[in-house]
Tab-separated table of C-alpha atoms and ligand atoms in Angstrom:
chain	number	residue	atom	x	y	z
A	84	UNK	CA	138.659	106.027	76.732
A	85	UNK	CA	134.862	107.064	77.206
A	86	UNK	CA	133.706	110.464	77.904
A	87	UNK	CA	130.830	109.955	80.455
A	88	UNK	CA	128.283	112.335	81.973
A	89	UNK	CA	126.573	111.399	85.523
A	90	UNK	CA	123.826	113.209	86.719
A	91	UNK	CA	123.024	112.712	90.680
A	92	UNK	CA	119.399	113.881	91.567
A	93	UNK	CA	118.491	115.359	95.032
A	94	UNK	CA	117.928	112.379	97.394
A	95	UNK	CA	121.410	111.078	96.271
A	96	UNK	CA	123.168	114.044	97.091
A	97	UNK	CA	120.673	114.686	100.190
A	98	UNK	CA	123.316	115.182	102.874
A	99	UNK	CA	126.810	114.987	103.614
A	100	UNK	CA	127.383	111.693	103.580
A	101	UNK	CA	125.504	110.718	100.384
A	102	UNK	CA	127.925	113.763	98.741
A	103	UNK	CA	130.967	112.131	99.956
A	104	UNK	CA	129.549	108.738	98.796
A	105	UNK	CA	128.592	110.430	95.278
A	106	UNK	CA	132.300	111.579	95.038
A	107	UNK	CA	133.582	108.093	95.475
A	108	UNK	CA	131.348	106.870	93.023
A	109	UNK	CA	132.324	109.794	90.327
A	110	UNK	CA	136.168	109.091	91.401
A	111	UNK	CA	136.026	105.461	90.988
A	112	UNK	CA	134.128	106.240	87.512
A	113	UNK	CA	136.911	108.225	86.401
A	114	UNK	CA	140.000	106.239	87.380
A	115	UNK	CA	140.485	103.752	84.118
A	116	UNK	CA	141.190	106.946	82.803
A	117	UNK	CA	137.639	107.757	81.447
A	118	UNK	CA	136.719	111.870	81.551
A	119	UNK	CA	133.545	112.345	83.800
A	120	UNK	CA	131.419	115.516	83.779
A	121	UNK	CA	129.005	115.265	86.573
A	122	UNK	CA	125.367	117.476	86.768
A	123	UNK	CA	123.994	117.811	89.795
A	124	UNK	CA	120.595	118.625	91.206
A	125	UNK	CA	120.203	120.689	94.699
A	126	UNK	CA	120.410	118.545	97.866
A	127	UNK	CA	117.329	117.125	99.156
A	128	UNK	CA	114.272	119.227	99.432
A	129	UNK	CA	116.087	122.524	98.882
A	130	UNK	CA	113.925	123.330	95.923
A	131	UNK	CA	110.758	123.052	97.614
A	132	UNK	CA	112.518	125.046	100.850
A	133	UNK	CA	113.211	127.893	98.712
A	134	UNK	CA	110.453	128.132	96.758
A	135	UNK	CA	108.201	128.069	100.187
A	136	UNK	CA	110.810	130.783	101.349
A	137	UNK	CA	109.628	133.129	98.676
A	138	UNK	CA	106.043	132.716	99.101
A	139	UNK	CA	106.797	133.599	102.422
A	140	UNK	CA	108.069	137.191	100.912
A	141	UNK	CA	106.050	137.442	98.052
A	142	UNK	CA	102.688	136.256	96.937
A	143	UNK	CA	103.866	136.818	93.413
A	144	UNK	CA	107.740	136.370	93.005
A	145	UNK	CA	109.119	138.155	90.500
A	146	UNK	CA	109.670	135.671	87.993
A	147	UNK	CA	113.588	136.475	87.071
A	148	UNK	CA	114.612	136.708	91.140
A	149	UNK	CA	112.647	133.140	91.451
A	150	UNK	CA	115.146	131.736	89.207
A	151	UNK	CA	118.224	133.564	90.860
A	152	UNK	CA	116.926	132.280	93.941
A	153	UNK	CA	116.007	128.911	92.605
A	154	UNK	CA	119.689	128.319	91.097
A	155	UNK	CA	121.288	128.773	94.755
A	156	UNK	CA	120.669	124.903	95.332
A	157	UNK	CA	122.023	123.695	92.640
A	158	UNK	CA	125.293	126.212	93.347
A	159	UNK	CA	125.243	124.265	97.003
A	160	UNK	CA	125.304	120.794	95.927
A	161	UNK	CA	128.174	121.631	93.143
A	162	UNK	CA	130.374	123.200	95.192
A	163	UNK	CA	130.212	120.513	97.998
A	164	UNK	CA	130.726	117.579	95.630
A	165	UNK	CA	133.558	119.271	94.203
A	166	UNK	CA	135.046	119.532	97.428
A	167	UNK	CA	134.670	116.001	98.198
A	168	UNK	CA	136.633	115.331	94.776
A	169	UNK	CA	139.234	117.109	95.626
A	170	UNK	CA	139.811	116.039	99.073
A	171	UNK	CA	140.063	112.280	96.956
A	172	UNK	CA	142.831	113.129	95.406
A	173	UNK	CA	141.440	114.154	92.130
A	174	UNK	CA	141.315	117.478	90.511
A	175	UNK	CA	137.632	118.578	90.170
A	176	UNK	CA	136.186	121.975	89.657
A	177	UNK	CA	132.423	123.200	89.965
A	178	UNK	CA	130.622	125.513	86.768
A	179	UNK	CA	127.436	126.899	87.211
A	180	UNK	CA	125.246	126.163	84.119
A	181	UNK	CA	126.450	129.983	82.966
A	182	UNK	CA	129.972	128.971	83.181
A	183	UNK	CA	129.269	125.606	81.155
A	184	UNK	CA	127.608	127.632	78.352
A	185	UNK	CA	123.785	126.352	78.919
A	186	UNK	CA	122.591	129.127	76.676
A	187	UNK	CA	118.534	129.543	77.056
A	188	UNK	CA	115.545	130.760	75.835
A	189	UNK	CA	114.127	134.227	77.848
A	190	UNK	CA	111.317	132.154	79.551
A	191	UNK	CA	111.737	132.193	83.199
A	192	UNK	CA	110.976	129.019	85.286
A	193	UNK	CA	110.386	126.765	81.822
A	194	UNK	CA	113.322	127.813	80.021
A	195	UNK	CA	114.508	125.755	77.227
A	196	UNK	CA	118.157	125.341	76.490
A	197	UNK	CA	118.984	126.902	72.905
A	198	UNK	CA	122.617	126.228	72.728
A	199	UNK	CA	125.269	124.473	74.709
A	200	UNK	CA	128.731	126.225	74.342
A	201	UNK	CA	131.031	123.156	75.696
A	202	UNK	CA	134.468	124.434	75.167
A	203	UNK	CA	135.223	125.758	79.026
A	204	UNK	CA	134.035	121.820	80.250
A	205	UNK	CA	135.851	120.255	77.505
A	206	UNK	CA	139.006	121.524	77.800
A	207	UNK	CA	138.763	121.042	81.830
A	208	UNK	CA	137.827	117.648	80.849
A	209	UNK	CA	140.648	117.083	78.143
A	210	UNK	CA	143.154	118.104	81.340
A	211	UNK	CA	141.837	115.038	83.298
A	212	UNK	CA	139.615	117.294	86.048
A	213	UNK	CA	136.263	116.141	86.697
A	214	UNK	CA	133.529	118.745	85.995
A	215	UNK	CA	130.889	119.592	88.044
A	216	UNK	CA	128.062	120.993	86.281
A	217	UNK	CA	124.662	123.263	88.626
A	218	UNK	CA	121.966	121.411	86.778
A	219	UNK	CA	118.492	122.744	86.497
A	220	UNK	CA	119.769	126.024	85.529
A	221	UNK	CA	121.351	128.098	82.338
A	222	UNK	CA	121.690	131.610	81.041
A	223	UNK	CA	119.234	133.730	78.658
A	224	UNK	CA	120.287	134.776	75.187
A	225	UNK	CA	119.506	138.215	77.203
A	226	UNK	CA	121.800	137.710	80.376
A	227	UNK	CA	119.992	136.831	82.429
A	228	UNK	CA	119.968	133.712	84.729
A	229	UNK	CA	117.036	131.227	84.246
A	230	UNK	CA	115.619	127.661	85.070
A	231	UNK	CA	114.420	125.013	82.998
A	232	UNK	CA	111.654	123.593	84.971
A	233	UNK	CA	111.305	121.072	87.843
A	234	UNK	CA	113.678	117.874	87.088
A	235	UNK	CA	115.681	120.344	84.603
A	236	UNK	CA	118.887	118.947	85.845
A	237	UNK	CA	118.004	115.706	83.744
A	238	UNK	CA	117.960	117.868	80.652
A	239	UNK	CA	121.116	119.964	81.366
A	240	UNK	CA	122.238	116.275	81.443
A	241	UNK	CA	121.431	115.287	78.809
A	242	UNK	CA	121.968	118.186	76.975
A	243	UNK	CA	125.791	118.359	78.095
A	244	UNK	CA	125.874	115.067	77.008
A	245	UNK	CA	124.883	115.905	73.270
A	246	UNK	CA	127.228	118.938	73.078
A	247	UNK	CA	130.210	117.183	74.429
A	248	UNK	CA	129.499	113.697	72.294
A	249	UNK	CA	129.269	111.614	75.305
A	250	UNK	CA	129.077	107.714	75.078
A	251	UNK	CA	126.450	107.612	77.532
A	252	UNK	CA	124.205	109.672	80.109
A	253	UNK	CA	123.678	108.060	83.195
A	254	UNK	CA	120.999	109.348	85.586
A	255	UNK	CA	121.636	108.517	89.013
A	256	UNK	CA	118.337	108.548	91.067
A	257	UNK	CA	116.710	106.964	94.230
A	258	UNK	CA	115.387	103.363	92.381
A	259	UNK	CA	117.088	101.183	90.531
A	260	UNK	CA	115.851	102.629	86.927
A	261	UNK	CA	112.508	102.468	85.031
A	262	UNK	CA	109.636	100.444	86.348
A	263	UNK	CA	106.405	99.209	85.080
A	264	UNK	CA	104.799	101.711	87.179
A	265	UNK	CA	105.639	103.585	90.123
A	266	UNK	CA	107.492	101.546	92.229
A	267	UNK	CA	106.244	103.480	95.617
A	268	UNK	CA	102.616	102.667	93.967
A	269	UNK	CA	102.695	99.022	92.799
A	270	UNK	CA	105.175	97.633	95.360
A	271	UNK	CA	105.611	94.660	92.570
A	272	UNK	CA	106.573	96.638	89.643
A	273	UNK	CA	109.158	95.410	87.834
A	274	UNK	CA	112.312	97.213	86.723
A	275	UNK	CA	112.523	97.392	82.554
A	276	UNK	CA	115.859	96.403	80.852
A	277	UNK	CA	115.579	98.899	77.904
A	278	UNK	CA	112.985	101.181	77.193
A	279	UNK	CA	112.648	103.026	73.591
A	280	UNK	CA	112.882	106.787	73.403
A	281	UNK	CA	109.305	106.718	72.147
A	282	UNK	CA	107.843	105.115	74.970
A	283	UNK	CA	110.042	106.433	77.527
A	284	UNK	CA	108.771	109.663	76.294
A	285	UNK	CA	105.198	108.589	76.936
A	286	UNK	CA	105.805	107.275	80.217
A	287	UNK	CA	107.645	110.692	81.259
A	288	UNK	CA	104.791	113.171	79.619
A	289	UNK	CA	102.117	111.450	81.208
A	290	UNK	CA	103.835	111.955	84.754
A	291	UNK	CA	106.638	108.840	84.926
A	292	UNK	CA	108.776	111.624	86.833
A	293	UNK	CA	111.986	109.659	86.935
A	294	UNK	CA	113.005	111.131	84.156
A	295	UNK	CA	111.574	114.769	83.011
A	296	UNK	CA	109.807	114.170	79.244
A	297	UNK	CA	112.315	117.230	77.486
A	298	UNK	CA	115.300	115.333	78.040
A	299	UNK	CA	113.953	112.487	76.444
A	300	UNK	CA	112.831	114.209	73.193
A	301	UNK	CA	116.595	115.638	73.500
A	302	UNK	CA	118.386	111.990	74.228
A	303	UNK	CA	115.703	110.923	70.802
A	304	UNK	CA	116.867	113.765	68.582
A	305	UNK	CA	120.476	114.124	69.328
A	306	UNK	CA	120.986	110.142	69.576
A	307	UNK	CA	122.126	110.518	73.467
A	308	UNK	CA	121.882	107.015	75.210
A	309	UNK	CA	120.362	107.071	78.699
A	310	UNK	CA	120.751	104.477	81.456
A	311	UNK	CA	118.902	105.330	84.331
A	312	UNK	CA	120.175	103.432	87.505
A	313	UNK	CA	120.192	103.865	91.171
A	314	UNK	CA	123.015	106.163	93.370
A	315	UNK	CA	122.877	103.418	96.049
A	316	UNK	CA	123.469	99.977	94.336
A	317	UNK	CA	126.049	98.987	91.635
A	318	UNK	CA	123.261	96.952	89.951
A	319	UNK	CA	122.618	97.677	86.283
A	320	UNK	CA	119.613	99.866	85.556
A	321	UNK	CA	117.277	100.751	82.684
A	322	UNK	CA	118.179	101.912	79.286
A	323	UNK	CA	116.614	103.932	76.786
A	324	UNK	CA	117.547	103.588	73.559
A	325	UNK	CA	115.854	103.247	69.816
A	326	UNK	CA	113.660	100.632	69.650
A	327	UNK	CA	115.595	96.897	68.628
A	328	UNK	CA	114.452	93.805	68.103
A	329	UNK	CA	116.415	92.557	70.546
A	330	UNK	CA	113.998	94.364	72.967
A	331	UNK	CA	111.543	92.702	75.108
A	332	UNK	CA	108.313	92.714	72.629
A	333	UNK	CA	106.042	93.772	74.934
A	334	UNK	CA	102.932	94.596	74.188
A	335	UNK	CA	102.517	97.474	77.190
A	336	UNK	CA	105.248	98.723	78.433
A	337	UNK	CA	103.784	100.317	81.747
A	338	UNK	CA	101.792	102.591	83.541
A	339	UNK	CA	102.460	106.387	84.690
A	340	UNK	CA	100.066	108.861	86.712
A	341	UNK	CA	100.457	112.326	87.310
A	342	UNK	CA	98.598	114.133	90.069
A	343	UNK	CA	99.868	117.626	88.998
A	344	UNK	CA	96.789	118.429	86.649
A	345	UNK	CA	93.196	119.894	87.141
A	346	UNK	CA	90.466	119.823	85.296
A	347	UNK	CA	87.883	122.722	84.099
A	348	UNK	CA	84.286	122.303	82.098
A	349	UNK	CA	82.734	125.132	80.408
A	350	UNK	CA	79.023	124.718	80.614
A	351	UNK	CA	76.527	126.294	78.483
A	352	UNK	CA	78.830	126.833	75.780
A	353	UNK	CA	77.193	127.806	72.005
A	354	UNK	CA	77.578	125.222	69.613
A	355	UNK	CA	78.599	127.403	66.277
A	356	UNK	CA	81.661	127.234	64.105
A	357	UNK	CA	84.542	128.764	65.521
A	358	UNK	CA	83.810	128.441	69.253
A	359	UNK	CA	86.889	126.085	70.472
A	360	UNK	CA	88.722	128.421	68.550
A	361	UNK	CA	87.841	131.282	70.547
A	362	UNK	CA	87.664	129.201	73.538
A	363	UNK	CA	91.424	128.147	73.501
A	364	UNK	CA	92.758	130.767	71.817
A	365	UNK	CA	93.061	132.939	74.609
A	366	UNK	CA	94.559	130.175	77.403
A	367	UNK	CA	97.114	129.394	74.279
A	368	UNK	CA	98.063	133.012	74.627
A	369	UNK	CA	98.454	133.298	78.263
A	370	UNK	CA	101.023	130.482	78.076
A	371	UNK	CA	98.444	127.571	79.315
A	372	UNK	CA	99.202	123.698	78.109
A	373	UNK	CA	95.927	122.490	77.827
A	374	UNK	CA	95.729	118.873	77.514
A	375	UNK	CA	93.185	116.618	76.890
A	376	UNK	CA	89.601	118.004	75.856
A	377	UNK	CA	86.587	116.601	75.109
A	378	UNK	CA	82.842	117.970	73.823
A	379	UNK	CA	79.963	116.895	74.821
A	380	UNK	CA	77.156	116.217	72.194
A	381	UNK	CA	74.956	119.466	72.017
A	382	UNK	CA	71.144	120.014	73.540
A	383	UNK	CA	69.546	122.663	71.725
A	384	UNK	CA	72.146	124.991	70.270
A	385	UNK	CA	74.325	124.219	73.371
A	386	UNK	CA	77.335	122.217	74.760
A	387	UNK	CA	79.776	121.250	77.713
A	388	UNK	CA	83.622	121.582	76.909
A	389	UNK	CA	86.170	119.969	79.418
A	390	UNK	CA	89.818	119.978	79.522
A	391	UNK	CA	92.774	119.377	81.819
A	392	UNK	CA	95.605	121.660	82.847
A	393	UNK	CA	98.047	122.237	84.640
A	394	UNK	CA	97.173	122.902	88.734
A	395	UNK	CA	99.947	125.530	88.905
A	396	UNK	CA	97.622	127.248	85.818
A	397	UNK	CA	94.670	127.237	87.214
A	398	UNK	CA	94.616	130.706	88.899
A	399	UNK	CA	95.479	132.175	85.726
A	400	UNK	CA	93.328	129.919	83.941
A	401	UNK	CA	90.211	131.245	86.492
A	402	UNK	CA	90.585	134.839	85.159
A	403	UNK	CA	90.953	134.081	81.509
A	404	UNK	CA	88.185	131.744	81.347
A	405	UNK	CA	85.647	134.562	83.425
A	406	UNK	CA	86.301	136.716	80.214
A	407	UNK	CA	86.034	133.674	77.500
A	408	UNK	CA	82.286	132.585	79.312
A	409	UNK	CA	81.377	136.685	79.130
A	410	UNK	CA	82.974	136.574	75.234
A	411	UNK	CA	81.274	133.277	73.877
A	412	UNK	CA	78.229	133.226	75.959
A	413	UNK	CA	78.868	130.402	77.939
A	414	UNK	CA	76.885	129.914	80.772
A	415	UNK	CA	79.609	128.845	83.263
A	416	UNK	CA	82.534	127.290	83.902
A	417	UNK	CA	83.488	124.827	87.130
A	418	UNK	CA	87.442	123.837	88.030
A	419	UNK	CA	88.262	120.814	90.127
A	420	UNK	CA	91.524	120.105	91.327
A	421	UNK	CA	90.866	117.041	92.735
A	422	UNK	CA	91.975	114.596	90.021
A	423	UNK	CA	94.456	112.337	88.328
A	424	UNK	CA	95.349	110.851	85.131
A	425	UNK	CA	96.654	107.454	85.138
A	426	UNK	CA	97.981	106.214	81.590
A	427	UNK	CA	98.683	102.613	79.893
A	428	UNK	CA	101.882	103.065	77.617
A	429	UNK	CA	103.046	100.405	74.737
A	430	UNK	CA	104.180	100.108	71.628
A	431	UNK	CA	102.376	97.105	71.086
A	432	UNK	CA	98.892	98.469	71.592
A	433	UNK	CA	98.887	99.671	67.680
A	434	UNK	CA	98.932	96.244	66.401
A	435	UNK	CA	96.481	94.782	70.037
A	436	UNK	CA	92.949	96.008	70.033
A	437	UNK	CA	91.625	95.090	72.901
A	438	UNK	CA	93.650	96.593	75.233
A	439	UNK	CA	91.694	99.777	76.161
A	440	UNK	CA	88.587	98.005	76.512
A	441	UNK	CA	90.331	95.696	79.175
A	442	UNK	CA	92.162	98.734	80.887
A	443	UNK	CA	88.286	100.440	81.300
A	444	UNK	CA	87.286	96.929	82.223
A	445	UNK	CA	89.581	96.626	84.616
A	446	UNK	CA	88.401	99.863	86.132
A	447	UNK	CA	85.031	99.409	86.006
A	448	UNK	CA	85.787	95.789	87.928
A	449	UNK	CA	87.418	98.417	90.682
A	450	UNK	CA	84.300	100.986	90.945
A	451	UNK	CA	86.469	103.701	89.903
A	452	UNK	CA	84.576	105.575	86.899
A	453	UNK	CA	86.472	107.395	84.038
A	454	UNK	CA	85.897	111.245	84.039
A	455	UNK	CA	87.377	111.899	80.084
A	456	UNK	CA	89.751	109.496	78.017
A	457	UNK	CA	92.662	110.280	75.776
A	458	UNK	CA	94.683	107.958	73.047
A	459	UNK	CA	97.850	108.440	71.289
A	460	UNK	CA	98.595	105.417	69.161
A	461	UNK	CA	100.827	103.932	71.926
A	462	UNK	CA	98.959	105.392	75.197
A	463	UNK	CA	95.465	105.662	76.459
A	464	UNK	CA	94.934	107.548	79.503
A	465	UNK	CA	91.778	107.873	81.733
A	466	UNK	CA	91.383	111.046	83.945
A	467	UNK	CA	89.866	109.385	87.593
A	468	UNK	CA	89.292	111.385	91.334
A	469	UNK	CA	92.499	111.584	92.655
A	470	UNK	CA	91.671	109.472	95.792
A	471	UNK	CA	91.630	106.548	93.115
A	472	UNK	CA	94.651	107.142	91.416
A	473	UNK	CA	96.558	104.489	93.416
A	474	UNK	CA	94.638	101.945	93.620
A	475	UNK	CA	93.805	102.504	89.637
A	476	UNK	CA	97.427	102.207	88.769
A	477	UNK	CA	97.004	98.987	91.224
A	478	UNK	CA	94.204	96.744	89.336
A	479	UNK	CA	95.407	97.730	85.915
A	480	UNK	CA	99.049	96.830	86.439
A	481	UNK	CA	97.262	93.875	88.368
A	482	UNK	CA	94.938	93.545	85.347
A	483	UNK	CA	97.562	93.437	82.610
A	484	UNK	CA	100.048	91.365	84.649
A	485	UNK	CA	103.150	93.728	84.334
A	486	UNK	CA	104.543	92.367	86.952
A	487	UNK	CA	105.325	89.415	84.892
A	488	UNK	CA	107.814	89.232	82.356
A	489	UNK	CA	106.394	86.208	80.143
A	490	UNK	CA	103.066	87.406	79.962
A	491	UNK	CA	103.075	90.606	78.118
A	492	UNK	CA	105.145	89.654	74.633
A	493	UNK	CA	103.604	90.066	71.576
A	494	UNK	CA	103.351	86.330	71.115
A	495	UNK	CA	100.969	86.185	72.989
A	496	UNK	CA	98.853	88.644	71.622
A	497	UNK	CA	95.641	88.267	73.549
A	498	UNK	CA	95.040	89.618	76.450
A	499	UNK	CA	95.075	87.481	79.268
A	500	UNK	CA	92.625	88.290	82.178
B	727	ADP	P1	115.729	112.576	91.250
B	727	ADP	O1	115.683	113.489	92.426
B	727	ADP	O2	116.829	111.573	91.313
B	727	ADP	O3	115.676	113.312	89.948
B	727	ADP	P2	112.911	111.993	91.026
B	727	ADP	O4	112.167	112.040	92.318
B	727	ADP	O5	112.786	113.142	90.097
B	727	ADP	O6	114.429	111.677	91.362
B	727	ADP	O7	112.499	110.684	90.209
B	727	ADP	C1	112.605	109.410	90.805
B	727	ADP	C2	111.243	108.967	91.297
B	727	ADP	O8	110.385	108.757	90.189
B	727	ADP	C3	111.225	107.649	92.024
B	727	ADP	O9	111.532	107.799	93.386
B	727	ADP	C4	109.816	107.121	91.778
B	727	ADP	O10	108.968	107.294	92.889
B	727	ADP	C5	109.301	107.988	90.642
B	727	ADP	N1	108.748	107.201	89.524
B	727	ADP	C6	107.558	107.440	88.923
B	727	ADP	N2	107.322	106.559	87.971
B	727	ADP	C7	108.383	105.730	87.916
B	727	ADP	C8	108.718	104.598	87.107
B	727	ADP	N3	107.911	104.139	86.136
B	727	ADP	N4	109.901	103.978	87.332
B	727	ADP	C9	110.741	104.428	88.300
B	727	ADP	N5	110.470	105.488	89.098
B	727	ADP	C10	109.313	106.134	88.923
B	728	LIG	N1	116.304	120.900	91.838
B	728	LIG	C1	115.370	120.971	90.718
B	728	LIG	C2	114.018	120.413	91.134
B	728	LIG	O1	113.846	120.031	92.288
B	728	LIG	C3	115.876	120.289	89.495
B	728	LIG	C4	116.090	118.805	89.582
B	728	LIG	O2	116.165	118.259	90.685
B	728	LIG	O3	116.189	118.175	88.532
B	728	LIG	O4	113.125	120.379	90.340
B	729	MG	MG1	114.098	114.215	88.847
């Protein structure tokens, strides 16, 4: 008998009838016997609806009553499912990620799950009820209720699945699993087999948002398999798994963009020993991820540093970065939030060279010019305006042929134009 956790994301549990199709779904799951513990995220939009409520309140919501507020949703969509599980026939009862012992870290809106004390879903799940787990949302080591970010209820997924040994995590979303790039960008992307943790973890930190990157660097560490597959269709999805060589070779694996970054430059900025330092220091301590950065050569004594962040940072970014210019003797600094970052992910690429010059040929074919570039041994990404980003993902996909399976093995190992 296999111990299985689902997780249902919003669009699948958008309305009534999607709930009461979600219930059949979890029912049939669980009736060779298998125990099911089911995470769910809040129905629809109704994260977005509430967090546009309190702006509507507050210009500044208090960051502990966000989360309260945020965690309603997920309270909705539990209780409703649950419902529907019951009215099947089956015994089913609803926990809210308190009452399934998601123990977190203090930090509101980004909190990280610490510990996962399983017993109280265990034992409902040793008595043959199905459990329905609030995802997105946990308890601080201080009491207090907290959220782990947008597209948490993938982690409390997989995180539930780790404490409770489950044979597999399936994530239950609105495509059929794990494309080659965004299938509402490249209507010709096609849907991956198996991924590796390593790559999926690529694709998902560089803005793949079908699955959120922390529950992938979870699923890695605590050996939790993943199959990502579609709410509406029976059809087998992606999985994500260590790397086998059973596993397609391919050289890239696909593409992911993420529209949710800005970008800053610091002009005028003195060209001594110790600068960056002083220069990042002070965004590390306000809690800002800065990504990529690049520095211009220097002209006489001076130099341009840019950087990405993220958008939601950049207010708070604006006000540190006033003080760093005063501090360091910059001359200025200028924030744009008009861009995008589209990135090329494979595993491949470490053995291919080659294959950045033909993604910034491919580019530079489309007119669209590179603003700062970033490698990891199995990614390069390319910062572009954001009114390219689509058609970017477009001619490289196009470019590298993704949407053709016998093309991109490592057989092949040239790249064919
Ligand atoms: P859920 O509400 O089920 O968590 P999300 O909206 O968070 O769903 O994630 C699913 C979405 O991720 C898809 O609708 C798709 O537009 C987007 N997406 C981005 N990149 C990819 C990719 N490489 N493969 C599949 N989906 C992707
Ligand atoms: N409801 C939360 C969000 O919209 C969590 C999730 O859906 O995973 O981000
Ligand atoms: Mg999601």
């Amino acid at each position: 008998m296999a111990l299985i956790v689902q997780k249902y994301g919003g669009t699948s549990v958008g309305d009534p009838e999607r709930i009461k199709r979600v219930a059949d779904r979890v029912v049939a799951s669980a009736a060779d016997g298998d125990s099911v513990c089911v995470v769910v995220s809040a129905m629809g939009d109704a994260t977005d609806d509430l967090l546009e409520l309190a702006a509507r309140v507050s210009a500044t919501p208090h960051d502990r009553e966000l989360d309260m507020l945020l965690t309603a949703g997920e309270r909705i969509s539990m209780a409703l499912l649950s419902m529907a599980i019951i009215d099947r026939g089956r015994k089913a009862v609803s926990f809210t990620g308190a009452e399934a012992g998601i123990i977190t870290d203090a930090s509101h809106g980004k909190a990280r799950i610490v510990e996962v004390r399983a017993q109280r879903v265990a034992k409902a799940l040793e008595a043959g009820t199905i459990v329905i787990v609030a995802g997105f949302q946990g308890v601080s080591t201080t009491d207090d209720v907290t959220t782990l970010g947008r597209g948490g209820s993938d982690m409390t997924a997989v995180a539930m699945a780790a404490a409770l040994d489950a044979d597999v995590c399936e994530i239950y979303t609105d495509v059929e699993g794990v494309y080659t790039a965004d299938p509402r960008v490249v209507p010709d992307a096609r849907k991956l087999d198996a991924v590796s943790y390593e790559e999926m973890l690529e694709l998902a930190t560089s803005g793949a948002k079908v699955l959120m990157s922390r529950c992938v660097e979870t699923a890695r560490n605590q050996g939790v398999l993943i199959h990502v597959r579609s709410s509406f269709s029976p059809a087998p999805g992606t999985w994500i798994k260590p790397e086998d060589e059973r596993m397609e070779q391919a050289i890239i694996t696909g593409i992911a963009h993420d529209t949710s970054e800005a970008k800053v430059t610091i002009v005028g900025v003195p060209d001594r020993p110790g600068i960056a330092a002083r220069v990042f220091r002070p965004l590390a301590d306000s809690g800002i991820n800065i990504d990529m950065i690049v520095q211009n050569t220097s002209a006489e004594g001076k130099t341009d540093i840019s950087f990405t962040l993220p958008k939601t940072d950049l207010k708070l970014a604006r006000t540190v970065l006033a003080q760093v210019c005063r501090d360091v003797g910059a001359t200025d600094f200028q924030a744009e939030d008009d861009i995008a970052r589209i990135s090329l992910v494979g595993a491949g690429m470490k053995t291919h060279p080659g294959v950045a010059a033909d993604m910034f040929d491919a580019l530079a074919d489309a007119g669209i010019n590179i603003e700062i570039i970033s490698t990891s041994p199995i990614r390069i990404s390319c910062v572009v305006r954001a009114s390219e980003i689509e058609r970017a993902v477009r001619v490289v996909h196009d470019r590298f042929r993704l949407a053709d399976p016998a093309v991109y093995r490592e057989e092949s190992a040239v790249v064919p134009r």
